[in-house]
Short mmCIF file of C-alpha atoms and ligand atoms in Angstrom, two decimals:
data_model
loop_
_atom_site.label_atom_id
_atom_site.label_comp_id
_atom_site.label_asym_id
_atom_site.label_seq_id
_atom_site.Cartn_x
_atom_site.Cartn_y
_atom_site.Cartn_z
CA MET A 310 -7.49 9.68 -34.55
CA TYR A 311 -7.33 7.11 -31.74
CA ASN A 312 -10.29 5.68 -29.86
CA ALA A 313 -8.38 6.42 -26.64
CA ILE A 314 -5.02 7.79 -25.61
CA VAL A 315 -3.62 6.44 -22.35
CA ILE A 316 -0.86 8.39 -20.63
CA GLY A 317 1.26 5.98 -18.56
CA GLY A 318 2.24 2.47 -19.62
CA GLY A 319 2.15 0.87 -16.18
CA VAL A 320 -0.26 -1.65 -14.69
CA ALA A 321 -3.46 0.38 -15.08
CA GLY A 322 -2.52 1.90 -18.45
CA LEU A 323 -1.67 -1.42 -20.10
CA PHE A 324 -4.73 -3.09 -18.61
CA VAL A 325 -7.22 -0.49 -19.84
CA ALA A 326 -5.62 -0.43 -23.28
CA GLN A 327 -5.85 -4.20 -23.74
CA HIS A 328 -9.44 -4.13 -22.45
CA ILE A 329 -10.46 -1.58 -25.11
CA ARG A 330 -8.46 -3.87 -27.40
CA LYS A 331 -7.75 -1.76 -30.47
CA ASN A 332 -7.01 1.70 -31.73
CA VAL A 333 -5.53 2.80 -28.40
CA LEU A 334 -2.30 4.77 -28.10
CA VAL A 335 -0.31 4.28 -24.88
CA LEU A 336 2.31 6.94 -24.18
CA GLU A 337 5.00 6.01 -21.66
CA LYS A 338 7.81 8.29 -20.58
CA ASN A 339 10.22 5.53 -19.53
CA ASN A 340 12.24 3.60 -22.08
CA SER A 341 10.26 0.47 -21.18
CA LEU A 342 6.76 -0.37 -20.00
CA GLY A 343 5.55 -1.46 -16.56
CA GLN A 344 8.72 -0.88 -14.57
CA LYS A 345 6.89 -0.75 -11.24
CA LEU A 346 5.00 -3.91 -12.07
CA LEU A 347 8.34 -5.65 -12.65
CA VAL A 348 9.65 -4.85 -9.17
CA SER A 349 6.32 -5.49 -7.44
CA GLY A 350 6.26 -8.23 -4.83
CA SER A 351 10.08 -8.33 -4.95
CA GLY A 352 9.95 -9.17 -8.64
CA GLN A 353 7.35 -11.89 -8.10
CA CYS A 354 4.26 -9.68 -8.55
CA ASN A 355 1.68 -10.16 -5.84
CA PHE A 356 -1.08 -9.14 -8.24
CA THR A 357 -4.12 -9.69 -6.03
CA HIS A 358 -5.35 -11.29 -2.81
CA ASN A 359 -7.46 -14.36 -2.29
CA GLY A 360 -10.82 -14.36 -0.48
CA TYR A 361 -14.22 -12.77 -0.90
CA ILE A 362 -14.20 -9.46 -2.72
CA LYS A 363 -16.21 -7.83 0.08
CA GLU A 364 -13.20 -8.48 2.33
CA PHE A 365 -11.21 -6.15 0.06
CA PHE A 366 -13.25 -3.03 0.71
CA ASN A 367 -11.77 -2.06 4.08
CA LYS A 368 -8.22 -2.47 2.76
CA TYR A 369 -8.31 0.99 1.18
CA GLY A 370 -8.47 3.21 4.28
CA ASP A 371 -11.45 5.57 4.17
CA LYS A 372 -12.11 4.90 0.46
CA GLN A 373 -14.15 1.70 0.97
CA ASN A 374 -17.28 3.11 -0.62
CA PHE A 375 -15.47 4.50 -3.63
CA VAL A 376 -13.67 1.25 -4.52
CA LYS A 377 -16.68 -1.08 -4.12
CA LYS A 378 -18.18 -0.70 -7.60
CA CYS A 379 -15.01 -1.31 -9.55
CA LEU A 380 -13.90 -4.20 -7.35
CA ASN A 381 -17.29 -5.84 -7.81
CA ALA A 382 -17.12 -5.21 -11.56
CA PHE A 383 -13.65 -6.79 -11.87
CA SER A 384 -12.81 -8.76 -8.75
CA ASN A 385 -9.78 -10.65 -7.49
CA GLN A 386 -11.27 -13.86 -8.90
CA ASP A 387 -11.65 -12.11 -12.28
CA SER A 388 -7.94 -11.20 -12.16
CA ILE A 389 -6.96 -14.78 -11.37
CA ARG A 390 -9.23 -16.07 -14.16
CA PHE A 391 -7.98 -13.43 -16.60
CA PHE A 392 -4.36 -14.52 -16.24
CA ASN A 393 -5.30 -18.17 -16.11
CA ASP A 394 -7.19 -17.80 -19.42
CA ASN A 395 -4.05 -16.24 -20.84
CA GLY A 396 -1.82 -19.11 -19.77
CA ILE A 397 -0.60 -17.83 -16.41
CA ASN A 398 -1.52 -20.03 -13.48
CA SER A 399 -1.35 -18.53 -10.04
CA ILE A 400 -0.36 -19.65 -6.59
CA ILE A 401 -1.81 -18.48 -3.30
CA THR A 402 0.43 -18.14 -0.26
CA GLU A 403 -0.62 -19.13 3.24
CA ASN A 404 -1.52 -15.52 4.01
CA GLY A 405 -3.67 -15.14 0.89
CA LYS A 406 -1.30 -13.33 -1.47
CA VAL A 407 -1.73 -14.31 -5.11
CA PHE A 408 1.31 -14.56 -7.43
CA PRO A 409 1.92 -15.99 -10.88
CA LYS A 410 3.00 -19.60 -10.42
CA SER A 411 6.35 -18.79 -12.03
CA LEU A 412 6.92 -16.14 -9.32
CA ASN A 413 8.12 -13.93 -12.14
CA SER A 414 6.51 -10.52 -12.66
CA GLU A 415 7.80 -10.49 -16.25
CA ASP A 416 5.16 -13.10 -17.13
CA ILE A 417 2.39 -10.72 -16.07
CA LEU A 418 3.93 -7.78 -17.91
CA ASN A 419 4.56 -9.81 -21.07
CA ILE A 420 0.94 -10.93 -21.22
CA LEU A 421 -0.33 -7.38 -20.81
CA ILE A 422 1.97 -6.23 -23.61
CA LYS A 423 1.00 -9.18 -25.83
CA LEU A 424 -2.71 -8.45 -25.36
CA ASN A 425 -2.03 -4.93 -26.64
CA ARG A 426 -0.90 -6.16 -30.05
CA LEU A 427 -3.67 -4.22 -31.83
CA ASN A 428 -2.71 -1.02 -30.03
CA THR A 429 0.24 1.34 -30.32
CA LEU A 430 2.62 1.43 -27.35
CA LYS A 431 5.15 4.26 -27.47
CA THR A 432 7.97 4.60 -24.93
CA ASN A 433 10.43 7.46 -24.28
CA ILE A 434 7.65 9.98 -24.76
CA ASP A 435 7.91 13.35 -23.10
CA ILE A 436 4.53 15.05 -23.21
CA LYS A 437 4.65 18.81 -23.56
CA LYS A 438 1.01 19.78 -23.75
CA VAL A 439 -2.54 18.43 -23.49
CA THR A 440 -5.36 20.45 -25.01
CA PHE A 441 -9.08 19.89 -25.51
CA LEU A 442 -10.91 21.46 -28.42
CA ASP A 443 -14.16 20.54 -30.21
CA ASP A 444 -14.57 17.38 -28.12
CA ILE A 445 -11.10 16.14 -29.08
CA PHE A 446 -8.03 15.79 -26.86
CA CYS A 447 -4.72 16.69 -28.48
CA ILE A 448 -1.44 15.52 -26.94
CA VAL A 449 1.77 17.18 -28.06
CA ASP A 450 5.13 15.60 -27.29
CA ASN A 451 8.57 17.18 -27.09
CA ASN A 452 9.23 16.47 -30.76
CA ASN A 453 6.02 18.33 -31.57
CA ASN A 454 4.23 15.15 -32.66
CA GLN A 455 0.50 15.54 -32.17
CA TYR A 456 -1.85 12.71 -31.18
CA PHE A 457 -5.64 13.05 -31.24
CA SER A 458 -8.37 11.14 -29.45
CA LYS A 459 -11.91 11.44 -28.16
CA ASN A 460 -11.02 9.75 -24.86
CA LEU A 461 -8.05 10.46 -22.63
CA VAL A 462 -7.04 8.15 -19.78
CA ILE A 463 -4.53 9.34 -17.20
CA ALA A 464 -2.70 6.34 -15.70
CA THR A 465 0.52 7.98 -14.58
CA GLY A 466 0.59 6.32 -11.14
CA GLY A 467 1.68 7.83 -7.83
CA ILE A 468 4.81 9.84 -7.09
CA THR A 469 6.79 7.34 -5.02
CA TYR A 470 9.77 5.48 -6.46
CA PRO A 471 10.69 8.22 -8.97
CA LYS A 472 13.53 6.05 -10.28
CA LEU A 473 10.85 3.80 -11.81
CA GLY A 474 9.21 6.66 -13.68
CA ALA A 475 6.83 8.08 -11.10
CA SER A 476 5.97 11.69 -11.83
CA SER A 477 3.43 14.28 -10.81
CA PHE A 478 2.37 14.79 -14.42
CA GLY A 479 -1.06 13.23 -13.80
CA TYR A 480 -1.72 15.83 -11.10
CA VAL A 481 -0.70 18.64 -13.48
CA ILE A 482 -3.22 17.44 -16.08
CA ALA A 483 -5.87 16.95 -13.40
CA LYS A 484 -5.38 20.53 -12.19
CA GLN A 485 -5.47 21.82 -15.77
CA PHE A 486 -9.01 20.42 -16.05
CA GLY A 487 -10.07 21.84 -12.68
CA HIS A 488 -9.51 18.83 -10.41
CA THR A 489 -8.46 18.98 -6.79
CA ILE A 490 -5.28 17.19 -5.68
CA ILE A 491 -5.19 15.73 -2.19
CA GLU A 492 -1.67 16.36 -0.92
CA PRO A 493 0.40 13.34 -1.92
CA ARG A 494 2.59 11.67 0.70
CA PRO A 495 4.34 8.34 1.14
CA ALA A 496 2.31 5.28 2.19
CA LEU A 497 3.12 1.59 2.60
CA THR A 498 6.36 2.73 4.15
CA ASN A 499 8.41 2.11 7.27
CA ILE A 500 8.93 4.24 10.35
CA ILE A 501 12.11 5.92 11.47
CA SER A 502 12.04 6.04 15.27
CA LYS A 503 13.48 8.75 17.49
CA GLN A 504 14.74 6.09 19.91
CA ARG A 505 17.91 4.38 18.74
CA ALA A 506 17.83 1.71 21.50
CA ILE A 507 15.18 -0.45 19.84
CA THR A 508 17.12 -0.51 16.56
CA THR A 509 19.82 -2.64 18.20
CA LEU A 510 17.23 -5.42 17.85
CA ALA A 511 17.04 -4.99 14.06
CA GLY A 512 15.89 -8.12 12.28
CA ILE A 513 13.59 -9.43 15.00
CA SER A 514 10.02 -9.99 13.88
CA PHE A 515 6.80 -10.54 15.79
CA LYS A 516 3.46 -12.04 14.83
CA GLN A 517 0.15 -10.31 15.52
CA LEU A 518 1.22 -7.56 17.91
CA LYS A 519 -1.12 -4.85 19.03
CA ILE A 520 -0.13 -1.22 18.45
CA GLU A 521 -1.88 1.92 19.67
CA ILE A 522 -1.11 5.14 17.82
CA TYR A 523 -1.22 8.41 19.78
CA ARG A 524 -1.10 11.97 18.46
CA ASN A 525 -0.80 14.83 20.99
CA ASN A 526 -1.71 12.32 23.73
CA ASN A 527 -4.95 11.32 21.98
CA LYS A 528 -5.35 7.80 20.66
CA VAL A 529 -5.97 7.91 16.90
CA LEU A 530 -5.81 4.23 15.98
CA ASP A 531 -5.56 0.64 17.22
CA CYS A 532 -3.98 -1.90 14.94
CA ILE A 533 -2.89 -5.53 15.01
CA GLY A 534 -0.40 -7.27 12.74
CA ASP A 535 3.10 -8.54 12.13
CA LEU A 536 6.00 -6.24 12.99
CA ILE A 537 9.70 -6.16 12.09
CA ILE A 538 12.31 -4.09 13.91
CA THR A 539 14.69 -2.47 11.44
CA HIS A 540 18.01 -0.70 11.80
CA LYS A 541 16.15 2.62 11.62
CA GLY A 542 12.88 1.82 13.38
CA LEU A 543 9.87 -0.32 12.52
CA SER A 544 8.45 -2.05 9.47
CA GLY A 545 6.33 -5.11 8.63
CA PRO A 546 2.70 -5.31 7.49
CA VAL A 547 1.20 -3.62 10.57
CA ILE A 548 3.42 -0.57 10.00
CA LEU A 549 3.21 -0.49 6.20
CA ASP A 550 -0.58 -0.86 6.12
CA ASN A 551 -1.13 1.84 8.73
CA SER A 552 1.58 4.24 7.53
CA ARG A 553 -1.09 6.26 5.71
CA ASN A 554 -2.43 7.17 9.19
CA ILE A 555 0.91 7.78 10.92
CA LYS A 556 2.64 11.16 11.12
CA PRO A 557 6.00 12.39 12.44
CA ASN A 558 5.92 12.91 16.24
CA ASP A 559 3.15 10.33 16.74
CA THR A 560 3.80 7.80 19.51
CA LEU A 561 3.27 4.11 18.87
CA ASN A 562 2.67 2.02 21.98
CA ILE A 563 3.58 -1.57 21.18
CA ASN A 564 1.95 -4.37 23.13
CA PHE A 565 4.27 -7.37 22.83
CA LEU A 566 1.74 -9.48 24.76
CA PRO A 567 -1.60 -8.66 23.13
CA LYS A 568 -3.49 -11.10 25.36
CA PHE A 569 -2.75 -8.76 28.27
CA ASN A 570 -3.13 -5.09 29.00
CA TYR A 571 -1.02 -3.23 31.56
CA GLU A 572 -3.37 -4.00 34.46
CA SER A 573 -3.92 -7.70 33.76
CA LEU A 574 -0.21 -8.27 33.21
CA HIS A 575 0.63 -6.39 36.38
CA ASP A 576 -1.77 -8.57 38.39
CA LYS A 577 -0.18 -11.66 36.89
CA LEU A 578 3.37 -10.53 37.64
CA VAL A 579 2.49 -9.67 41.25
CA ASN A 580 1.22 -13.24 41.76
CA ASP A 581 3.87 -15.00 39.72
CA PHE A 582 6.87 -13.13 41.16
CA HIS A 583 5.60 -14.16 44.57
CA LYS A 584 5.12 -17.78 43.47
CA PHE A 585 8.36 -18.12 41.47
CA GLY A 586 10.54 -15.85 43.63
CA SER A 587 13.72 -17.89 43.24
CA LEU A 588 13.38 -18.20 39.45
CA LYS A 589 15.60 -15.94 37.33
CA LEU A 590 13.60 -13.14 35.73
CA LEU A 591 14.72 -14.08 32.21
CA SER A 592 13.74 -17.73 32.77
CA TYR A 593 10.34 -16.63 34.01
CA LEU A 594 9.75 -14.27 31.08
CA LYS A 595 10.61 -17.06 28.62
CA MET A 596 7.11 -18.44 29.12
CA PHE A 597 5.78 -15.46 27.15
CA ASP A 598 7.61 -16.77 24.11
CA LEU A 599 9.42 -13.52 23.34
CA PRO A 600 12.94 -13.32 21.84
CA LYS A 601 15.72 -13.44 24.45
CA SER A 602 17.37 -10.33 23.00
CA LEU A 603 14.16 -8.36 23.55
CA LEU A 604 13.96 -9.51 27.17
CA GLU A 605 17.61 -8.57 27.72
CA HIS A 606 16.86 -5.21 26.13
CA PHE A 607 14.09 -4.70 28.71
CA CYS A 608 16.57 -5.47 31.53
CA GLU A 609 18.96 -2.88 30.08
CA GLN A 610 16.15 -0.32 29.86
CA LEU A 611 15.25 -1.00 33.50
CA ASN A 612 18.89 -0.94 34.46
CA ILE A 613 18.62 -4.28 36.26
CA SER A 614 20.86 -7.33 36.03
CA LYS A 615 19.54 -10.07 33.79
CA ASN A 616 20.57 -12.51 36.52
CA PHE A 617 18.09 -11.06 39.02
CA CYS A 618 15.53 -13.46 40.47
CA CYS A 619 11.83 -12.59 40.36
CA ALA A 620 11.84 -11.87 44.10
CA GLN A 621 14.50 -9.18 43.57
CA ILE A 622 12.31 -7.13 41.25
CA ILE A 623 11.11 -4.12 43.18
CA LYS A 624 7.64 -2.63 42.70
CA SER A 625 8.74 0.25 40.46
CA HIS A 626 10.70 -2.10 38.18
CA ARG A 627 7.74 -4.48 37.98
CA LYS A 628 5.52 -1.60 36.89
CA GLU A 629 8.08 -0.41 34.35
CA LEU A 630 8.47 -3.95 33.02
CA CYS A 631 4.69 -4.19 32.53
CA LYS A 632 4.80 -0.91 30.63
CA LEU A 633 7.62 -2.09 28.37
CA LEU A 634 5.80 -5.33 27.63
CA THR A 635 2.38 -3.84 26.95
CA MET A 636 2.99 -0.19 26.01
CA TYR A 637 6.52 0.06 24.63
CA PRO A 638 6.63 3.64 23.32
CA ILE A 639 8.20 4.46 19.97
CA GLU A 640 8.21 8.09 18.91
CA VAL A 641 8.03 8.59 15.16
CA ASP A 642 10.85 10.73 13.87
CA ASN A 643 9.74 10.35 10.28
CA LEU A 644 8.29 8.00 7.71
CA GLY A 645 10.24 6.38 4.89
CA GLY A 646 10.21 8.97 2.09
CA LEU A 647 8.95 9.05 -1.47
CA ASN A 648 12.05 7.21 -2.70
CA ILE A 649 11.21 4.05 -0.78
CA ALA A 650 7.46 4.16 -0.09
CA MET A 651 5.58 1.59 -2.14
CA VAL A 652 2.54 3.74 -2.85
CA THR A 653 1.27 7.31 -2.66
CA HIS A 654 -1.44 8.40 -0.26
CA GLY A 655 -3.25 11.34 -1.86
CA GLY A 656 -3.62 12.31 -5.50
CA VAL A 657 -6.62 13.16 -7.68
CA CYS A 658 -9.60 13.71 -5.38
CA THR A 659 -12.11 10.87 -5.76
CA LYS A 660 -15.09 13.17 -5.08
CA GLU A 661 -14.66 14.55 -8.59
CA ILE A 662 -14.54 11.11 -10.26
CA TYR A 663 -17.45 8.73 -11.03
CA SER A 664 -16.70 5.53 -9.11
CA SER A 665 -18.47 3.34 -11.68
CA THR A 666 -16.55 4.60 -14.73
CA PHE A 667 -13.57 6.60 -13.42
CA GLU A 668 -14.59 9.41 -15.72
CA SER A 669 -14.02 12.94 -14.51
CA LYS A 670 -17.17 14.67 -13.23
CA ILE A 671 -15.66 17.91 -14.54
CA GLN A 672 -14.43 16.97 -18.02
CA LYS A 673 -16.33 14.50 -20.18
CA ASN A 674 -14.27 11.64 -21.72
CA LEU A 675 -11.34 12.26 -19.36
CA TYR A 676 -10.54 9.31 -17.04
CA PHE A 677 -8.19 8.81 -14.08
CA ILE A 678 -7.27 5.26 -13.07
CA GLY A 679 -4.85 3.47 -10.75
CA GLU A 680 -2.56 5.11 -8.27
CA VAL A 681 -2.81 8.64 -9.69
CA LEU A 682 -6.09 8.74 -7.75
CA ASP A 683 -6.28 9.39 -4.03
CA ILE A 684 -6.56 5.63 -3.37
CA ASP A 685 -3.98 3.43 -1.70
CA GLY A 686 -4.45 -0.14 -0.57
CA ASN A 687 -2.79 -2.33 2.03
CA THR A 688 0.07 -4.66 1.23
CA GLY A 689 -0.95 -8.02 -0.16
CA GLY A 690 -1.92 -7.32 -3.79
CA TYR A 691 -4.60 -4.70 -3.16
CA ASN A 692 -2.92 -1.93 -5.16
CA ILE A 693 -2.42 -3.87 -8.37
CA GLN A 694 -5.96 -5.24 -8.03
CA PHE A 695 -7.26 -1.67 -7.79
CA ALA A 696 -5.23 -0.73 -10.87
CA PHE A 697 -6.88 -3.62 -12.79
CA SER A 698 -10.39 -2.91 -11.48
CA SER A 699 -10.31 0.83 -12.14
CA ALA A 700 -8.83 0.18 -15.59
CA PHE A 701 -11.57 -2.34 -16.35
CA SER A 702 -14.37 0.07 -15.37
CA SER A 703 -12.99 2.96 -17.41
CA GLY A 704 -12.34 0.68 -20.38
CA ARG A 705 -15.90 -0.62 -20.26
CA LYS A 706 -17.24 2.95 -20.42
CA ILE A 707 -14.97 3.88 -23.33
CA ILE A 708 -16.11 0.77 -25.23
CA GLU A 709 -19.77 1.66 -24.56
CA ASN A 710 -19.16 5.22 -25.79
CA SER A 711 -17.60 4.03 -29.02
CA ILE A 712 -20.53 1.65 -29.67
CA HIS A 713 -23.00 4.52 -29.26
CA CYS A 714 -20.97 6.88 -31.48
C1 FAD B 1379 8.79 -1.74 -4.73
C2 FAD B 1379 7.31 -1.85 -4.95
C3 FAD B 1379 6.68 -3.07 -4.76
C4 FAD B 1379 5.30 -3.17 -4.93
N1 FAD B 1379 4.71 -4.39 -4.78
C5 FAD B 1379 3.38 -4.51 -4.95
C6 FAD B 1379 2.74 -5.78 -4.88
O1 FAD B 1379 3.40 -6.81 -4.73
N2 FAD B 1379 1.39 -5.83 -5.01
C7 FAD B 1379 0.63 -4.70 -5.23
O2 FAD B 1379 -0.60 -4.80 -5.32
N3 FAD B 1379 1.21 -3.49 -5.35
C8 FAD B 1379 2.56 -3.37 -5.24
N4 FAD B 1379 3.15 -2.15 -5.40
C9 FAD B 1379 2.31 -1.00 -5.78
C10 FAD B 1379 1.93 -1.13 -7.27
O3 FAD B 1379 3.08 -1.44 -8.03
C11 FAD B 1379 1.30 0.16 -7.78
O4 FAD B 1379 0.24 0.53 -6.94
C12 FAD B 1379 0.79 -0.02 -9.21
O5 FAD B 1379 1.89 -0.24 -10.06
C13 FAD B 1379 0.02 1.21 -9.66
O6 FAD B 1379 -0.30 1.06 -11.01
P1 FAD B 1379 -0.46 2.36 -11.94
O7 FAD B 1379 -0.61 1.85 -13.32
O8 FAD B 1379 -1.45 3.26 -11.37
O9 FAD B 1379 0.95 3.10 -11.81
P2 FAD B 1379 2.43 2.60 -12.36
O10 FAD B 1379 2.42 1.13 -12.40
O11 FAD B 1379 3.34 3.32 -11.49
O12 FAD B 1379 2.41 3.15 -13.83
C14 FAD B 1379 2.44 4.53 -14.13
C15 FAD B 1379 3.21 4.70 -15.41
O13 FAD B 1379 3.05 6.04 -15.85
C16 FAD B 1379 4.29 6.48 -16.36
N5 FAD B 1379 4.33 7.93 -16.36
C17 FAD B 1379 4.45 8.76 -15.30
N6 FAD B 1379 4.47 10.03 -15.74
C18 FAD B 1379 4.35 10.00 -17.09
C19 FAD B 1379 4.33 11.00 -18.10
N7 FAD B 1379 4.47 12.29 -17.82
N8 FAD B 1379 4.19 10.61 -19.39
C20 FAD B 1379 4.08 9.30 -19.71
N9 FAD B 1379 4.13 8.31 -18.80
C21 FAD B 1379 4.25 8.66 -17.50
C22 FAD B 1379 5.31 5.84 -15.42
O14 FAD B 1379 6.59 5.81 -15.99
C23 FAD B 1379 4.70 4.47 -15.22
O15 FAD B 1379 5.16 3.55 -16.19
C24 FAD B 1379 4.53 -2.02 -5.26
C25 FAD B 1379 5.18 -0.80 -5.46
C26 FAD B 1379 6.55 -0.71 -5.32
C27 FAD B 1379 7.22 0.61 -5.56
#
């Protein structure tokens, strides 16, 4: 009989198991552990973010209140200290992302595996059945091996990136015990735009643009951040972080000049075109520090020669130019699918989980941690940090239970 059985040998599963320390069985369906961890941060593992922990809370969409307790219990600084104490120094990038100094995710995974030396880690396990009888969970695998434990932790992750082992098994178990599943969909993903024209600018990136998101002509969100144009549409932190709120057929109005709105830019252009009438339009627009190819793209969209002088720009073109610069519309055809999205939005409903222990409110001694829950964070290390923090809180409760037994 194990103290705890953990289903899923990824970030959260390995972390909770090492925290409980001994007599834990981790069951992983892949032939190796932590495959998503290995590819995280392009193989460098951006495992948390620097800064005050209270600055983390609003990085999890509408789940700020739910994540607070566990992030306070095991914070970003605790993660940095934890790895430091185990021989892994970290580095912090200019934008606050924290990586192991080696920039090698294997170092993080190897430490988590090493710290599980008193536990049993089994890979290639296909679980057939989970039952609960007389306060004991029984797990049956495909070879009819049976494993027993008082505590069961579900750490099966989200459903994106199936090639790395993602499965909906955690949702199946959750439903079996009466939990609600919030419809899972891709998050931290790019946008495929209906317009092809913008994709000719693939590769161009912008810093701190403003984007307004409209659904059925109603504004649903304002966001600011870095943007990259791709060969299919848009990506970059501002898109990835807000993809949980974007749906097909939404319109994104991009403001390439966030210091201006349509009206203030229009006023400026009226004055400036008058003042600099003989200046070529492209030379004038250069002062806004935008890529030349984007400005040429605007000329193409307006169907005007790029050799026009400012004085040659008629009123309707000036207005259109202001629109393109401050409200460039991109219609969303679709979002990058489950195969490429970094995380899952949706999953086990947090209303049925205690936020201090991650224990089910429906079934005693059953825990859900990490991405299997309806929690997804922004890019920048927030998802792995949540996996650690939720694992820590559940592990602490399981340790307390075993002391009181
Ligand atoms: C390409 C990519 C890059 C990323 N980069 C970052 C980053 O830099 N920073 C960051 O914070 N986040 C990043 N993420 C997100 C982050 O990796 C996840 O949020 C995190 O791994 C979630 O941890 P988890 O333990 O909940 O799930 P996982 O790490 O996905 O672990 C779940 C485990 O459960 C196993 N499993 C599933 N079903 C079963 C079953 N039926 N039986 C047994 N085992 C099962 C899976 O095989 C897997 O090993 C990235 C994600 C991707 C895809």
